[in-house]
mmCIF file of C-alpha atoms in Angstrom:
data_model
loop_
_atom_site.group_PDB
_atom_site.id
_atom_site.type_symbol
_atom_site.label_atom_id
_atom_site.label_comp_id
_atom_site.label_asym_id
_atom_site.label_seq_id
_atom_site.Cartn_x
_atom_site.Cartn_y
_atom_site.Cartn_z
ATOM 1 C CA UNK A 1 -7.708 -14.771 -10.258
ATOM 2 C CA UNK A 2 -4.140 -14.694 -8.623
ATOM 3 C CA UNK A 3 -4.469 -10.604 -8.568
ATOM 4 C CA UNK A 4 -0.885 -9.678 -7.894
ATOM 5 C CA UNK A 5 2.207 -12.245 -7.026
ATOM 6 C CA UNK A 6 5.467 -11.251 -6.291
ATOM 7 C CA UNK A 7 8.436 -13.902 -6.001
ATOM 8 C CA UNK A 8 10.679 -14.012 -4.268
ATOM 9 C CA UNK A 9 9.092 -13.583 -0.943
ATOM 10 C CA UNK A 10 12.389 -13.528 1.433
ATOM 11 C CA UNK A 11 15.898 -13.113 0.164
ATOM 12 C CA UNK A 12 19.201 -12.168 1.431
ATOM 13 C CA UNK A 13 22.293 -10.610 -0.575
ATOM 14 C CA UNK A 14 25.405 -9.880 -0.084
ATOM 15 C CA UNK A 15 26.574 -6.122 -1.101
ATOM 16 C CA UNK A 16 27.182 -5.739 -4.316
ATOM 17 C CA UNK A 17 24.710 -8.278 -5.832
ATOM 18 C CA UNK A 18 22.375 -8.010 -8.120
ATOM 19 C CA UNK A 19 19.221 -9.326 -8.154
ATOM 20 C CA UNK A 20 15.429 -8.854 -9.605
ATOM 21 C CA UNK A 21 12.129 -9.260 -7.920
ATOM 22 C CA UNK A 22 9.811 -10.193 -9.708
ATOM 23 C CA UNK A 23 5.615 -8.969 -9.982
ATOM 24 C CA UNK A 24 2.681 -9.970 -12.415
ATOM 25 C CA UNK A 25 -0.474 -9.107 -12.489
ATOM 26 C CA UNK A 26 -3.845 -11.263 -14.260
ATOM 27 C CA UNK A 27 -6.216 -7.911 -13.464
ATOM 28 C CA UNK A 28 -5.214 -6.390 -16.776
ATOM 29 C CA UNK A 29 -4.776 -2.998 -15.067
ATOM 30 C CA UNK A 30 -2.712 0.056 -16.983
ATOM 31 C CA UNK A 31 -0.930 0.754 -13.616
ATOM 32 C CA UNK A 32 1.736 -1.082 -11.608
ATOM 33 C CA UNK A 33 4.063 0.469 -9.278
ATOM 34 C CA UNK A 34 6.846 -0.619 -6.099
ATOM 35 C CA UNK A 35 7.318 0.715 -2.956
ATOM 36 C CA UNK A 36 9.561 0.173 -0.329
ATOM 37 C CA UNK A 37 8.662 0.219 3.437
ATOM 38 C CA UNK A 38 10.420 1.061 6.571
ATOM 39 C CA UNK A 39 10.033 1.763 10.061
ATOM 40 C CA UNK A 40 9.054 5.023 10.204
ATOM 41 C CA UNK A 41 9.256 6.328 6.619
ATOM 42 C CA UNK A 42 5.951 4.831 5.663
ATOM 43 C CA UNK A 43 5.991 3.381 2.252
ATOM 44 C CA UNK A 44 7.458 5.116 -0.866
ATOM 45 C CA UNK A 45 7.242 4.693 -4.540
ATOM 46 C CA UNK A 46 10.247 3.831 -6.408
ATOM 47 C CA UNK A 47 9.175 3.393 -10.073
ATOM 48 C CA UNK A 48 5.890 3.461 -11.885
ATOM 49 C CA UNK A 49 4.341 2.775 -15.077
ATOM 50 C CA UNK A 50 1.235 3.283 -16.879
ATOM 51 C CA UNK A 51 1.344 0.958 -19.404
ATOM 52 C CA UNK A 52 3.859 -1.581 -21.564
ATOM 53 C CA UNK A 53 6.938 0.102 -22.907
ATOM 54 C CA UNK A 54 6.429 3.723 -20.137
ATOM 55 C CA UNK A 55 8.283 3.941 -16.740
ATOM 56 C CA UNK A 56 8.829 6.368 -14.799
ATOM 57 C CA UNK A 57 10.877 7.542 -11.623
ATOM 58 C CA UNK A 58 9.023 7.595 -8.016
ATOM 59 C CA UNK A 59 10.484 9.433 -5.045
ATOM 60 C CA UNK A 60 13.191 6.984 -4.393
ATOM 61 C CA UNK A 61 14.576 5.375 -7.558
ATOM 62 C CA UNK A 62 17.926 5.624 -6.994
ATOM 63 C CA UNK A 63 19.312 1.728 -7.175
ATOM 64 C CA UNK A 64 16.927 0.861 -8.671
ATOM 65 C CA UNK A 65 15.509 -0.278 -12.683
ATOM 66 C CA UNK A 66 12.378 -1.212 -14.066
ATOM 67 C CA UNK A 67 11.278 -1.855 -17.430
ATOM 68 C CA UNK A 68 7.612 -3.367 -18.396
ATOM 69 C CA UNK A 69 7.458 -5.213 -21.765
ATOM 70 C CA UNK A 70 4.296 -6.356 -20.870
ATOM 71 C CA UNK A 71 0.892 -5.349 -19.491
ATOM 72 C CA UNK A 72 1.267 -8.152 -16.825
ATOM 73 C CA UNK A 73 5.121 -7.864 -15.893
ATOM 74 C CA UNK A 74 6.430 -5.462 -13.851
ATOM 75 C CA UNK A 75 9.911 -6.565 -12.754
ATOM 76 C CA UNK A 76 11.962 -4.141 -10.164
ATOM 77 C CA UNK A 77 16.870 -4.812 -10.822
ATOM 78 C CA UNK A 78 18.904 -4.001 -7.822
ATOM 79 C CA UNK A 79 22.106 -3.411 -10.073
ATOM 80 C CA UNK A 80 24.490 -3.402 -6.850
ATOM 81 C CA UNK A 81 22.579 -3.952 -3.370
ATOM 82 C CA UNK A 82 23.264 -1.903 -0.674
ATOM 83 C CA UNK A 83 22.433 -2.431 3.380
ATOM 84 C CA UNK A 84 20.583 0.792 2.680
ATOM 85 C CA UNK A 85 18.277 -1.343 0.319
ATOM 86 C CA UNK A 86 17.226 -3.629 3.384
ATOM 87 C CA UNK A 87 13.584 -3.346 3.321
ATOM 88 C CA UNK A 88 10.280 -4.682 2.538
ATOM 89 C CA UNK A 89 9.319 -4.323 -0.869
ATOM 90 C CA UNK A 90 5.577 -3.815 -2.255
ATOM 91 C CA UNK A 91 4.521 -4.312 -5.922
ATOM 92 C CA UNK A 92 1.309 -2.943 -6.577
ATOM 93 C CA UNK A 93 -1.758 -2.452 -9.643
ATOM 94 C CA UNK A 94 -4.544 -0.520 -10.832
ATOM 95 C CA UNK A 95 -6.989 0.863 -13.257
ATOM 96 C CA UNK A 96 -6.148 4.271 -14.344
ATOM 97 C CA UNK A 97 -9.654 5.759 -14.982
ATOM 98 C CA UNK A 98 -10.859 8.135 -12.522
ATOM 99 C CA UNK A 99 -13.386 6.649 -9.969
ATOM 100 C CA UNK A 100 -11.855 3.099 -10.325
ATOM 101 C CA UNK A 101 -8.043 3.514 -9.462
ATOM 102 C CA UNK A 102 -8.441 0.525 -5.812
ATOM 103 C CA UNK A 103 -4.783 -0.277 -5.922
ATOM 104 C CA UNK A 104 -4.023 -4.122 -5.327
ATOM 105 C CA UNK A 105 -0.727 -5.157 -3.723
ATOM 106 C CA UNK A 106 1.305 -8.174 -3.665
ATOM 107 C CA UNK A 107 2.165 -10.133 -0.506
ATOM 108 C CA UNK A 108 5.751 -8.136 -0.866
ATOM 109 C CA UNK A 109 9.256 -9.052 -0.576
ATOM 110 C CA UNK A 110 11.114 -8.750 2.242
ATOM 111 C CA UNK A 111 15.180 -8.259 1.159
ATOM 112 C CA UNK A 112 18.144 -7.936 3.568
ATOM 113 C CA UNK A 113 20.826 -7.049 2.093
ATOM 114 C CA UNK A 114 24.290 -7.711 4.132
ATOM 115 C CA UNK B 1 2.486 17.034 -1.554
ATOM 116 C CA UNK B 2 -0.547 15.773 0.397
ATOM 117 C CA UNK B 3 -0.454 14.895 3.954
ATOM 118 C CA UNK B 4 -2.046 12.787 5.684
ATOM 119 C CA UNK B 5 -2.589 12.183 9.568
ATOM 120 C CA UNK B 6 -4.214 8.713 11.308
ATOM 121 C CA UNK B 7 -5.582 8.955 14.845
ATOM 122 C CA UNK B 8 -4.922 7.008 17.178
ATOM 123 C CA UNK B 9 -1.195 5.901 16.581
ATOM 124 C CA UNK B 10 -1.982 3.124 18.862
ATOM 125 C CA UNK B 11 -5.194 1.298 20.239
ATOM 126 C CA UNK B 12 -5.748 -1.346 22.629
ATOM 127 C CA UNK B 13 -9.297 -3.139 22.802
ATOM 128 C CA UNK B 14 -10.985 -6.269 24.344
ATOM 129 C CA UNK B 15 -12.484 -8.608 22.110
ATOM 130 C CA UNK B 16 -15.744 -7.250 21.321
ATOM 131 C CA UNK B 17 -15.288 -3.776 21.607
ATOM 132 C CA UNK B 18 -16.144 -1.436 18.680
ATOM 133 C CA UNK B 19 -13.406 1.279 17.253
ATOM 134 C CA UNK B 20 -13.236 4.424 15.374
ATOM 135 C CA UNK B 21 -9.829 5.103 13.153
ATOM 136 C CA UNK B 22 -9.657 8.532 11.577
ATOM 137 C CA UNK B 23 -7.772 9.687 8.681
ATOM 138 C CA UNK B 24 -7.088 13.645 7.657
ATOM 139 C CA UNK B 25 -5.471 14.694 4.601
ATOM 140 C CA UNK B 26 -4.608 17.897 3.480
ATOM 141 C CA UNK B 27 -5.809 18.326 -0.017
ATOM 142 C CA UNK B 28 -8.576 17.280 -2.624
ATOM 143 C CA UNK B 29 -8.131 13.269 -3.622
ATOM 144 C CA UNK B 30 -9.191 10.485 -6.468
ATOM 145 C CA UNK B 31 -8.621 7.883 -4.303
ATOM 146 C CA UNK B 32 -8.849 6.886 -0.761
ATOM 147 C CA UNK B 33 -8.006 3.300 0.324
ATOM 148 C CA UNK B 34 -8.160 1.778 3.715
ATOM 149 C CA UNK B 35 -5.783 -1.617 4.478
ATOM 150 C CA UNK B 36 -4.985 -3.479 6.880
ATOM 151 C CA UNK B 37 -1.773 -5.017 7.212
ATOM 152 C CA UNK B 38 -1.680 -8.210 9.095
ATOM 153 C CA UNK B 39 1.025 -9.593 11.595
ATOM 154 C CA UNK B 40 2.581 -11.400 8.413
ATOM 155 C CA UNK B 41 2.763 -8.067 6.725
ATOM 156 C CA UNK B 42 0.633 -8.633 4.229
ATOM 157 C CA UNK B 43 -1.709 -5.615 3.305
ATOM 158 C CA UNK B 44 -4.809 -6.161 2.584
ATOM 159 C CA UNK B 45 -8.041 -3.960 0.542
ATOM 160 C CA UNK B 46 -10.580 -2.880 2.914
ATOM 161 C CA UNK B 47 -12.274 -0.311 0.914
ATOM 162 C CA UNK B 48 -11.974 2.036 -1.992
ATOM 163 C CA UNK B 49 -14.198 4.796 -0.357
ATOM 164 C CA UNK B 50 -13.124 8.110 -1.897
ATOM 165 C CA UNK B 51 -16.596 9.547 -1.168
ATOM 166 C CA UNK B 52 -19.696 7.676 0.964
ATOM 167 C CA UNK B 53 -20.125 5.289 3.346
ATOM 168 C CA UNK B 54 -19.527 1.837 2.802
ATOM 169 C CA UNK B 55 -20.146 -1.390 5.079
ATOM 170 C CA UNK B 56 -18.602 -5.009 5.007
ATOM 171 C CA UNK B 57 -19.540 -7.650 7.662
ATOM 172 C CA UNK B 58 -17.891 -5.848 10.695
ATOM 173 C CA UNK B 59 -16.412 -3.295 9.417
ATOM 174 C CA UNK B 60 -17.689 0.117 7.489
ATOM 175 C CA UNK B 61 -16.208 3.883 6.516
ATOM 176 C CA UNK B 62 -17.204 6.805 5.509
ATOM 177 C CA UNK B 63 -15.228 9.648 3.718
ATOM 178 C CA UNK B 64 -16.285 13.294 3.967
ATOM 179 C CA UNK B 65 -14.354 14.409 0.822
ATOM 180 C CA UNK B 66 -15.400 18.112 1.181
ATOM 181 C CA UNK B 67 -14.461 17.928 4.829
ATOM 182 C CA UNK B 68 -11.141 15.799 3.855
ATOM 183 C CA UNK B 69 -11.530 13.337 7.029
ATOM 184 C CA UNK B 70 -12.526 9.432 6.485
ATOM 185 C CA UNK B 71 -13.570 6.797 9.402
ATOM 186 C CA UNK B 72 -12.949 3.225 9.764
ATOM 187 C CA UNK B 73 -15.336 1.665 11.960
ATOM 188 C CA UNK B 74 -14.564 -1.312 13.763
ATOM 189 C CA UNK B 75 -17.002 -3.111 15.753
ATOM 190 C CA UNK B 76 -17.308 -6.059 17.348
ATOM 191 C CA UNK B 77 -13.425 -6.417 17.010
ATOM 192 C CA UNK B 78 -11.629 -10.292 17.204
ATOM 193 C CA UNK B 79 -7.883 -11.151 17.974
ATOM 194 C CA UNK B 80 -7.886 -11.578 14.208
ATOM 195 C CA UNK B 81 -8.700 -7.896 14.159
ATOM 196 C CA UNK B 82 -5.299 -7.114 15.177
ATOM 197 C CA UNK B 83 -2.468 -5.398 12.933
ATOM 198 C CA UNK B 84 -2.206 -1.926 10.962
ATOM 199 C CA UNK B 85 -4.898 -0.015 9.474
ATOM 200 C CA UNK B 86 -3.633 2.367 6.981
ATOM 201 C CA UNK B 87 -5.313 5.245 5.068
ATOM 202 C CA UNK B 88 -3.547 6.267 1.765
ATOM 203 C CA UNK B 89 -5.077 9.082 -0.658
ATOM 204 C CA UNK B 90 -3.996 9.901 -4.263
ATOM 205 C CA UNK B 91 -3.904 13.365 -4.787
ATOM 206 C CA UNK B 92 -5.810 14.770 -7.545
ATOM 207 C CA UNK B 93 -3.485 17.178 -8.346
ATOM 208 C CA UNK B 94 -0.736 14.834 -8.475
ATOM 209 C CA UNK B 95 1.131 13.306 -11.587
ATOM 210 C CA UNK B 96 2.043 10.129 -10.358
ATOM 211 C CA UNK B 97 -0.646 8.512 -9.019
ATOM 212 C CA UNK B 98 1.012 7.675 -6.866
ATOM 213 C CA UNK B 99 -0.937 6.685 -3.532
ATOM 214 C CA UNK B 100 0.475 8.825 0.240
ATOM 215 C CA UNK B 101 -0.035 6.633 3.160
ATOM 216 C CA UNK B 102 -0.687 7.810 6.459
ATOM 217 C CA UNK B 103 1.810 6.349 9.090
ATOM 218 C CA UNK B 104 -0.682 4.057 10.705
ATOM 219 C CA UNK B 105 -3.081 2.976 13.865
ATOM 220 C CA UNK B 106 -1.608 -0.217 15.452
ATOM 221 C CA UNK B 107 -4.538 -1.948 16.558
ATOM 222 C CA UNK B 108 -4.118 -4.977 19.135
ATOM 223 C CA UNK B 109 -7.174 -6.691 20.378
ATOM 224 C CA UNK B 110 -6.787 -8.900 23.235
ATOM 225 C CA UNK B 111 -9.192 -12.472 24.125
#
């Protein structure tokens, strides 16, 4: 079991770029989600989804697309990078049922953007 | 939306010392996690305690759900030890499921 992989793990832009990172998961779990993290914000959730073919919008999506065609694939599209987007990025999994929802996360991205 | 608070911010032990991390949050929950995010950032399951007491090798926590408090409990603690400890909670209430971490106990343990 590879649980969750996300590639690339460190890349640099320029502004303006575009780019996807990319997340899969072997767990077959209904849930994957991204967050961002930075000093002193925590992390927060850009997108979501709770199955193939349904995404929707965290607290921070702007910048950001997702789409999930499948159960496994969870891919997160900077259309146009910003420095703003300079962070480390966090893909994440789970179950949805009640009472077995332990999230998994990847080993995350970390993106500058310059 | 839920808050939740991690005490101490900061902790320095010897090797070999034991530890107690607390995390309060503000409202009923699904889910509480505890991870620990190493020097190479990567974060890693501890438990999946949203209720109990649970215990692996060194480490163990117990959640008070009605009391909305958890406890990590370190003892013994290594070098290896060293890093974040995070609490995050998914609010029952919430529509997301999204998970609400707590901002974090930086733990270094010194040889």
């Amino acid at each position: 079991n590879a649980g969750v992989t996300q590639t690339p793990k460190f890349q640099v832009l320029k502004t303006g770029q575009s780019m996807t990172l990319q997340c899969a998961q072997d767990m077959n779990h209904e849930y994957m989600s991204w967050y961002r993290q930075d000093p002193g914000m925590g992390l927060r959730l850009i997108h979501y989804s709770v199955g193939a073919g349904i995404t929707d919008q965290g607290e921070v999506p702007n910048g950001y697309n997702v789409s999930r065609s499948t159960t496994e694939d969870f891919p997160l599209r900077l259309l146009s990078a910003a420095p703003s987007q300079t962070s480390v990025y966090f893909c994440a999994s789970s179950y949805l049922t009640i009472g077995d929802t332990e999230a998994f996360f990847g080993q995350g991205t970390r993106l500058t953007v310059v | 939306g839920i808050q939740v608070e991690q005490s101490p911010p900061d902790l320095i032990l010897q090797e070999g010392a034991n530890s107690t991390l607390r995390c309060n949050f503000s409202d009923s929950v699904n889910n509480l996690q505890w991870f620990h995010q190493n020097p190479w950032g990567q974060l890693i399951n501890l438990f999946y305690i949203p209720s109990g007491t649970k215990q692996n090798g060194r480490l163990s926590a117990t959640t008070v759900a009605t009391e909305r408090y958890s406890l990590l409990y370190i003892s013994s603690s290594q070098t290896t030890d060293s890093g974040v400890y995070f609490c995050a909670v998914e609010d029952s209430g919430g529509s997301n499921y999204k998970l609400t971490f707590g901002k974090g106990t930086l733990l270094t343990v010194n040889p």
